[in-house]
């Protein structure tokens, strides 16, 4: 049988890569804790209506990209294409909209979109997202943007740009959609094929199409000029406060986002080193969604960052990041007779918090040392007949190749303090 492969657009995260993922998560959790966010874990599959009613029937994520199927009970279910709708569903289902005791959520996990795979665009990808259910005021937007800034900075990224726009309130949206449609309809044939369809269903999306003809035609449309004075005031308070907090941003009058639920402030973070799929993350306000999904009228805002793209961007911004060593010490047995002693020494290291790998096969010492080097172990601890007889261990510094003997009873404590001193 030919070996089976992972589905196109999905990837295994191999042990050599997983450390980078864990580092992102550990740093993110620390920062999220400082902002008093709490983790939520929602199912990967949901009733399809969770997404169709919230993201919009015309949103491309729903029409073209959702993994949609009938389950054995004939229900229409979907693999989650994003996290916001699921969090709102859970927020309402558990009555949290009535108690307001927990209102700041974050999540980390896989999302699924049936897109054509390419660099930075996967069918299973991972997002770290946050959702806040609280204030409608502009300072809430600023705090969320400040958290996004801290996360990217904490991960060590540097070359990103935060792009900001306002989509106005629901009433503004209806007016703007009509206005954009009326402006572009006479030029329908100059639009790309996708945008000709968008003209009927979702004309705002034409504004962020990258096709030359569409870019030309949508030039001159500025959403900020079209929104109502209250929304304009909200946006100017957001931008003024961002400036006061020294959080850099750029205004992008064509930023519209692909999902229906957004109102007012919308944003995206792009990174110059990512190529065509340059969005590291995006988000915005969605003040009507909780009520629309059956809850009380609570305003909300959030964002999600694509972790595959963060890792790609880190390779551009910090290319020489050293991989984490797999183990600090490698315990070698000169012959099979010493394997039990080697096992017991390795266990002692692990109990005292030092990562240890132990050779369990009959293998020449030279090959064991090669393996230790491949694992970036700092020290190899060698046990042969002689060492066992003397109650000692040979310690080999894997960098310099220098060797010396230590007593078996003291070696774990000694190596532990040495490794600690070296990591300072
Ligand atoms: P989104 O812009 O659709 O927003 O996705 C957020 C991020 O997920 C993107 O900027 C990108 O980094 C990553 N991403 C999306 N699709 C893919 C893909 N196929 N492959 C790799 N990465 C991808 C949302 O999902 C909203 N739920 C964000 C939000 C939260 N808005 C309010 N709260």
Tab-separated table of C-alpha atoms and ligand atoms in Angstrom, residues 55 61 81-85 107 111 113 115 120-127 129-131 257-259 261-262 268-269 279-286 301-309, ligand 1:
chain	number	residue	atom	x	y	z
A	55	UNK	CA	-20.886	35.685	9.400
A	61	UNK	CA	-16.114	32.118	4.295
A	81	UNK	CA	-14.055	28.506	10.134
A	82	UNK	CA	-13.415	31.096	12.872
A	83	UNK	CA	-13.880	31.526	16.619
A	84	UNK	CA	-16.051	34.589	17.200
A	85	UNK	CA	-19.418	33.019	16.332
A	107	UNK	CA	-8.958	30.988	22.615
A	111	UNK	CA	-9.917	26.652	12.364
A	113	UNK	CA	-11.460	26.862	5.655
A	115	UNK	CA	-9.339	27.550	0.490
A	120	UNK	CA	0.330	31.286	4.509
A	121	UNK	CA	-3.054	29.894	3.464
A	122	UNK	CA	-3.986	26.544	4.939
A	123	UNK	CA	-7.176	24.525	5.162
A	124	UNK	CA	-6.503	23.823	8.819
A	125	UNK	CA	-4.788	26.750	10.487
A	126	UNK	CA	-4.510	28.024	14.045
A	127	UNK	CA	-5.785	31.230	15.544
A	129	UNK	CA	-8.256	35.167	19.322
A	130	UNK	CA	-9.869	37.374	21.946
A	131	UNK	CA	-13.459	38.514	22.408
A	257	UNK	CA	-13.189	42.858	6.453
A	258	UNK	CA	-14.966	39.826	5.034
A	259	UNK	CA	-17.607	39.133	7.668
A	261	UNK	CA	-20.994	41.079	11.881
A	262	UNK	CA	-18.586	44.027	12.038
A	268	UNK	CA	-6.004	44.349	10.293
A	269	UNK	CA	-2.332	43.791	10.998
A	279	UNK	CA	-2.549	39.616	7.105
A	280	UNK	CA	-1.192	38.489	10.460
A	281	UNK	CA	-4.501	39.143	12.119
A	282	UNK	CA	-7.700	41.112	12.040
A	283	UNK	CA	-10.754	42.052	13.998
A	284	UNK	CA	-13.144	44.744	14.990
A	285	UNK	CA	-16.300	45.689	16.804
A	286	UNK	CA	-19.454	43.634	16.419
A	301	UNK	CA	-15.052	43.634	20.059
A	302	UNK	CA	-12.266	41.155	19.319
A	303	UNK	CA	-9.541	39.980	17.005
A	304	UNK	CA	-7.766	36.827	15.876
A	305	UNK	CA	-4.173	36.300	14.861
A	306	UNK	CA	-3.072	33.498	12.510
A	307	UNK	CA	-0.311	31.586	14.297
A	308	UNK	CA	1.194	29.969	11.153
A	309	UNK	CA	1.648	33.475	9.792
B	1	LIG	P1	-10.037	36.645	9.878
B	1	LIG	O1	-9.464	37.918	9.348
B	1	LIG	O2	-10.905	35.848	8.969
B	1	LIG	O3	-10.820	37.044	11.182
B	1	LIG	O4	-8.866	35.702	10.392
B	1	LIG	C1	-7.904	36.177	11.295
B	1	LIG	C2	-6.515	35.698	10.892
B	1	LIG	O5	-6.499	34.278	10.737
B	1	LIG	C3	-6.047	36.201	9.527
B	1	LIG	O6	-5.540	37.519	9.614
B	1	LIG	C4	-4.950	35.208	9.215
B	1	LIG	O7	-3.742	35.518	9.901
B	1	LIG	C5	-5.504	33.923	9.791
B	1	LIG	N1	-6.084	33.129	8.698
B	1	LIG	C6	-7.302	33.231	8.155
B	1	LIG	N2	-7.474	32.309	7.185
B	1	LIG	C7	-6.336	31.591	7.123
B	1	LIG	C8	-5.873	30.473	6.324
B	1	LIG	N3	-6.666	29.886	5.417
B	1	LIG	N4	-4.639	30.010	6.545
B	1	LIG	C9	-3.823	30.561	7.472
B	1	LIG	N5	-4.202	31.610	8.256
B	1	LIG	C10	-5.441	32.112	8.081
B	1	LIG	C11	-11.521	36.174	11.965
B	1	LIG	O8	-11.445	34.986	11.899
B	1	LIG	C12	-12.356	36.855	13.027
B	1	LIG	N6	-13.061	35.813	13.815
B	1	LIG	C13	-11.485	37.708	13.925
B	1	LIG	C14	-12.258	38.392	15.001
B	1	LIG	C15	-12.305	38.038	16.300
B	1	LIG	N7	-13.048	39.433	14.853
B	1	LIG	C16	-13.591	39.761	16.009
B	1	LIG	N8	-13.170	38.910	16.905
